[in-house]
Amino acid sequence: MKISKFNTSIHYNGKFIYHNSLTEKFLLLDPLLMDLITAAKNEDSVNSIEEIHEELYKSLLMNGFIVPKETDEIQSVRVLMDKIDNQEETYHLMVNPTMNCNFKCWYCYETHIKGSKTSPGTLEKITNYIDNIMSNQKGIKQFVLSFFGGEPLLYYQDVVLPLMQYTYKAADDHKLALGISFTTNGFLINEEMVADFLKYNVTGLQISFDGNKELHDQTRFVSKSRGSYDVIVENIKLLVRNHIRITLRINYTEQNLIGLEDILHSFNDLSATERKYITLSMNKVWQENNENLGDQVIDFKEKATIFGFSIPDAFEGNRVKNSCYADKRNQSVINYNGDVYKCNARDFTKENREGVLLENEISWNPKMEERMSAKLNNKPCLDCSILPICGGGCSQQALEYRGKDYCVNNFDENKKKDIVLNMFLSNNLMNA
Ligand code: SF4
Ligand code: SF4
């Protein structure tokens, strides 16, 4: 037997959190027990643990902290990643109805394309493609349609509604489960849309705030004199009162973490049941350089939990089991003009495109297969204790770092431990 390469130990409140990133198990150990494991590891004599403390040995074995000597642990991760990224049950189609937006946020205003809109011809190709996938995709059981953009609700009547109607009927005809979701700024939602969302099985919307009202309105506005916070808050309430799930994404910076509790107070008039329909998602703005905001974020999450919002399952932080949609073969992003992509976090330029939409199929260029084989080629990852939950980053990162040794956590052991610690703490928060 040997000690798994995927174990991490973290000193915590006088004890040690011991974590295995492949089995995702945690043990809370007294320092003496941790010393015993460390000594056994250094002396390469795992059996000595059994001789001294049989119960500990059994627990380590049962939870994957000790594995048979011949186990190829990297191969186990490869198999796992391959299974997840090549799953056949679900097809995820993301559509950008437009690259235009009704807001003028400083960080993405430049990329707006005025007048961009899915044409009737492209819309027909998209519905043909949906039909093709639902009819011919091996093993398919579920179809997911997501709207992204630009602001997808800008052309609701002309593009979104007909696409929802078509997909809903096609999924029903093919006896497939269907989920529809939106990433939207939430400003244009109205009662008629909500009625449609209920009818066509919209399972969730992601709506972002850039801080409390004062700060959000400075960033996300229709015009200099007209912010958007109050309208969005009311629209979220309308949705959750109709039992539609919301992911409330908070794009945080050092500056806007102060006063963030005001957001919770904006939802004071929701019942406890309604509040549960809101799931908090905290995302650090990429321009923010302060690496020490973790405690404030955990503090806010605790307050939001007490207030009644849901927080994501701690294990969603597992970037292998919950790999990005773009890492998966059965996924595509169709832009308003019929250009096809995988990753929606990079510019939708001709250079980045990975395919084009034809009459009823996608013609992929070689970039797509390069992406599909990009992950798990980075040497430092093969010796990393959190590889089974980090995966060496997403396919886009693997592509962009190709040929160089990299670490998405800057080779910082403390940062890696923080990932494990946050999982442990969120897990405890959920079980509290
Ligand atoms: S950058 Fe990575 S995680 Fe983000 S959408 Fe692209 S592939 Fe997915
Ligand atoms: S990217 Fe860094 S943290 Fe992630 S698996 Fe590789 S070495 Fe580990």
PDB file of N, CA, C and O and ligand atoms in Angstrom, residues 94 148 319 322-327 331 333 342-346 371 393-400, ligand 1:
ATOM      1  N   MET A  94     -25.508  26.691 -26.618  1.00  0.00           N
ATOM      2  CA  MET A  94     -25.588  28.074 -26.143  1.00  0.00           C
ATOM      3  C   MET A  94     -25.772  28.958 -27.372  1.00  0.00           C
ATOM      4  O   MET A  94     -25.096  28.746 -28.387  1.00  0.00           O
ATOM      5  N   PHE A 148     -27.075  33.564 -24.187  1.00  0.00           N
ATOM      6  CA  PHE A 148     -25.957  34.384 -23.703  1.00  0.00           C
ATOM      7  C   PHE A 148     -25.876  35.581 -24.648  1.00  0.00           C
ATOM      8  O   PHE A 148     -26.726  35.789 -25.499  1.00  0.00           O
ATOM      9  N   ARG A 319     -13.400  21.296 -10.203  1.00  0.00           N
ATOM     10  CA  ARG A 319     -13.357  21.703 -11.620  1.00  0.00           C
ATOM     11  C   ARG A 319     -13.145  20.519 -12.572  1.00  0.00           C
ATOM     12  O   ARG A 319     -13.073  20.699 -13.772  1.00  0.00           O
ATOM     13  N   ASN A 322     -17.102  19.025 -12.262  1.00  0.00           N
ATOM     14  CA  ASN A 322     -17.947  20.073 -12.832  1.00  0.00           C
ATOM     15  C   ASN A 322     -17.126  20.861 -13.837  1.00  0.00           C
ATOM     16  O   ASN A 322     -17.015  22.081 -13.741  1.00  0.00           O
ATOM     17  N   SER A 323     -16.580  20.162 -14.794  1.00  0.00           N
ATOM     18  CA  SER A 323     -15.746  20.868 -15.774  1.00  0.00           C
ATOM     19  C   SER A 323     -16.619  21.846 -16.555  1.00  0.00           C
ATOM     20  O   SER A 323     -17.853  21.693 -16.628  1.00  0.00           O
ATOM     21  N   CYS A 324     -15.974  22.817 -17.140  1.00  0.00           N
ATOM     22  CA  CYS A 324     -16.709  23.833 -17.893  1.00  0.00           C
ATOM     23  C   CYS A 324     -17.424  23.176 -19.076  1.00  0.00           C
ATOM     24  O   CYS A 324     -16.923  22.210 -19.653  1.00  0.00           O
ATOM     25  N   TYR A 325     -18.574  23.766 -19.445  1.00  0.00           N
ATOM     26  CA  TYR A 325     -19.323  23.224 -20.612  1.00  0.00           C
ATOM     27  C   TYR A 325     -18.433  23.184 -21.854  1.00  0.00           C
ATOM     28  O   TYR A 325     -18.539  22.288 -22.682  1.00  0.00           O
ATOM     29  N   ALA A 326     -17.508  24.168 -21.962  1.00  0.00           N
ATOM     30  CA  ALA A 326     -16.658  24.245 -23.159  1.00  0.00           C
ATOM     31  C   ALA A 326     -15.685  23.077 -23.244  1.00  0.00           C
ATOM     32  O   ALA A 326     -15.178  22.769 -24.320  1.00  0.00           O
ATOM     33  N   ASP A 327     -15.417  22.439 -22.103  1.00  0.00           N
ATOM     34  CA  ASP A 327     -14.506  21.287 -22.105  1.00  0.00           C
ATOM     35  C   ASP A 327     -15.199  20.044 -22.665  1.00  0.00           C
ATOM     36  O   ASP A 327     -14.544  19.051 -22.957  1.00  0.00           O
ATOM     37  N   GLN A 331     -21.161  20.119 -26.804  1.00  0.00           N
ATOM     38  CA  GLN A 331     -21.499  21.513 -26.464  1.00  0.00           C
ATOM     39  C   GLN A 331     -21.033  22.415 -27.588  1.00  0.00           C
ATOM     40  O   GLN A 331     -20.032  22.136 -28.266  1.00  0.00           O
ATOM     41  N   VAL A 333     -21.321  26.857 -28.878  1.00  0.00           N
ATOM     42  CA  VAL A 333     -21.864  28.211 -28.723  1.00  0.00           C
ATOM     43  C   VAL A 333     -22.064  28.759 -30.136  1.00  0.00           C
ATOM     44  O   VAL A 333     -21.097  28.889 -30.905  1.00  0.00           O
ATOM     45  N   LYS A 342     -16.570  27.347 -28.622  1.00  0.00           N
ATOM     46  CA  LYS A 342     -16.768  26.488 -27.457  1.00  0.00           C
ATOM     47  C   LYS A 342     -16.788  27.362 -26.198  1.00  0.00           C
ATOM     48  O   LYS A 342     -17.722  27.312 -25.431  1.00  0.00           O
ATOM     49  N   CYS A 343     -15.727  28.153 -26.026  1.00  0.00           N
ATOM     50  CA  CYS A 343     -15.590  28.986 -24.826  1.00  0.00           C
ATOM     51  C   CYS A 343     -16.299  30.326 -25.056  1.00  0.00           C
ATOM     52  O   CYS A 343     -16.102  30.956 -26.089  1.00  0.00           O
ATOM     53  N   ASN A 344     -17.102  30.747 -24.076  1.00  0.00           N
ATOM     54  CA  ASN A 344     -17.782  32.036 -24.247  1.00  0.00           C
ATOM     55  C   ASN A 344     -17.145  33.139 -23.404  1.00  0.00           C
ATOM     56  O   ASN A 344     -17.743  34.191 -23.205  1.00  0.00           O
ATOM     57  N   ALA A 345     -15.926  32.852 -22.896  1.00  0.00           N
ATOM     58  CA  ALA A 345     -15.245  33.872 -22.088  1.00  0.00           C
ATOM     59  C   ALA A 345     -14.136  34.567 -22.867  1.00  0.00           C
ATOM     60  O   ALA A 345     -13.324  35.282 -22.294  1.00  0.00           O
ATOM     61  N   ARG A 346     -14.066  34.305 -24.123  1.00  0.00           N
ATOM     62  CA  ARG A 346     -13.100  35.010 -24.978  1.00  0.00           C
ATOM     63  C   ARG A 346     -13.904  35.717 -26.066  1.00  0.00           C
ATOM     64  O   ARG A 346     -15.066  35.407 -26.300  1.00  0.00           O
ATOM     65  N   ARG A 371      -8.606  21.555 -28.631  1.00  0.00           N
ATOM     66  CA  ARG A 371      -9.169  21.842 -27.311  1.00  0.00           C
ATOM     67  C   ARG A 371      -9.476  20.539 -26.567  1.00  0.00           C
ATOM     68  O   ARG A 371      -9.155  20.388 -25.390  1.00  0.00           O
ATOM     69  N   GLY A 393      -6.926  23.425 -14.634  1.00  0.00           N
ATOM     70  CA  GLY A 393      -7.680  24.511 -15.280  1.00  0.00           C
ATOM     71  C   GLY A 393      -8.553  23.979 -16.409  1.00  0.00           C
ATOM     72  O   GLY A 393      -8.617  22.775 -16.663  1.00  0.00           O
ATOM     73  N   CYS A 394      -9.201  24.900 -17.073  1.00  0.00           N
ATOM     74  CA  CYS A 394     -10.140  24.520 -18.137  1.00  0.00           C
ATOM     75  C   CYS A 394      -9.397  24.320 -19.465  1.00  0.00           C
ATOM     76  O   CYS A 394      -8.203  24.608 -19.567  1.00  0.00           O
ATOM     77  N   SER A 395     -10.114  23.891 -20.467  1.00  0.00           N
ATOM     78  CA  SER A 395      -9.496  23.633 -21.773  1.00  0.00           C
ATOM     79  C   SER A 395      -8.932  24.919 -22.380  1.00  0.00           C
ATOM     80  O   SER A 395      -7.897  24.905 -23.047  1.00  0.00           O
ATOM     81  N   GLN A 396      -9.586  26.048 -22.115  1.00  0.00           N
ATOM     82  CA  GLN A 396      -9.112  27.317 -22.668  1.00  0.00           C
ATOM     83  C   GLN A 396      -7.753  27.682 -22.066  1.00  0.00           C
ATOM     84  O   GLN A 396      -6.837  28.103 -22.772  1.00  0.00           O
ATOM     85  N   GLN A 397      -7.634  27.501 -20.749  1.00  0.00           N
ATOM     86  CA  GLN A 397      -6.346  27.782 -20.096  1.00  0.00           C
ATOM     87  C   GLN A 397      -5.281  26.821 -20.609  1.00  0.00           C
ATOM     88  O   GLN A 397      -4.152  27.232 -20.900  1.00  0.00           O
ATOM     89  N   ALA A 398      -5.649  25.537 -20.728  1.00  0.00           N
ATOM     90  CA  ALA A 398      -4.680  24.545 -21.220  1.00  0.00           C
ATOM     91  C   ALA A 398      -4.208  24.930 -22.623  1.00  0.00           C
ATOM     92  O   ALA A 398      -3.024  24.819 -22.940  1.00  0.00           O
ATOM     93  N   LEU A 399      -5.102  25.434 -23.444  1.00  0.00           N
ATOM     94  CA  LEU A 399      -4.729  25.850 -24.806  1.00  0.00           C
ATOM     95  C   LEU A 399      -3.811  27.068 -24.768  1.00  0.00           C
ATOM     96  O   LEU A 399      -2.807  27.137 -25.470  1.00  0.00           O
ATOM     97  N   GLU A 400      -4.177  28.035 -23.936  1.00  0.00           N
ATOM     98  CA  GLU A 400      -3.425  29.291 -23.919  1.00  0.00           C
ATOM     99  C   GLU A 400      -2.025  29.127 -23.317  1.00  0.00           C
ATOM    100  O   GLU A 400      -1.116  29.870 -23.645  1.00  0.00           O
TER     101      GLU A 400
HETATM  102  S1  SF4 B   1     -12.360  30.432 -19.934  1.00  0.00           S
HETATM  103 FE1  SF4 B   1     -12.409  28.257 -19.399  1.00  0.00          FE
HETATM  104  S2  SF4 B   1     -13.952  28.111 -17.765  1.00  0.00           S
HETATM  105 FE2  SF4 B   1     -14.272  30.075 -18.824  1.00  0.00          FE
HETATM  106  S3  SF4 B   1     -15.815  29.603 -20.370  1.00  0.00           S
HETATM  107 FE3  SF4 B   1     -13.785  29.394 -21.318  1.00  0.00          FE
HETATM  108  S4  SF4 B   1     -13.302  27.239 -21.162  1.00  0.00           S
HETATM  109 FE4  SF4 B   1     -14.932  27.672 -19.720  1.00  0.00          FE
END
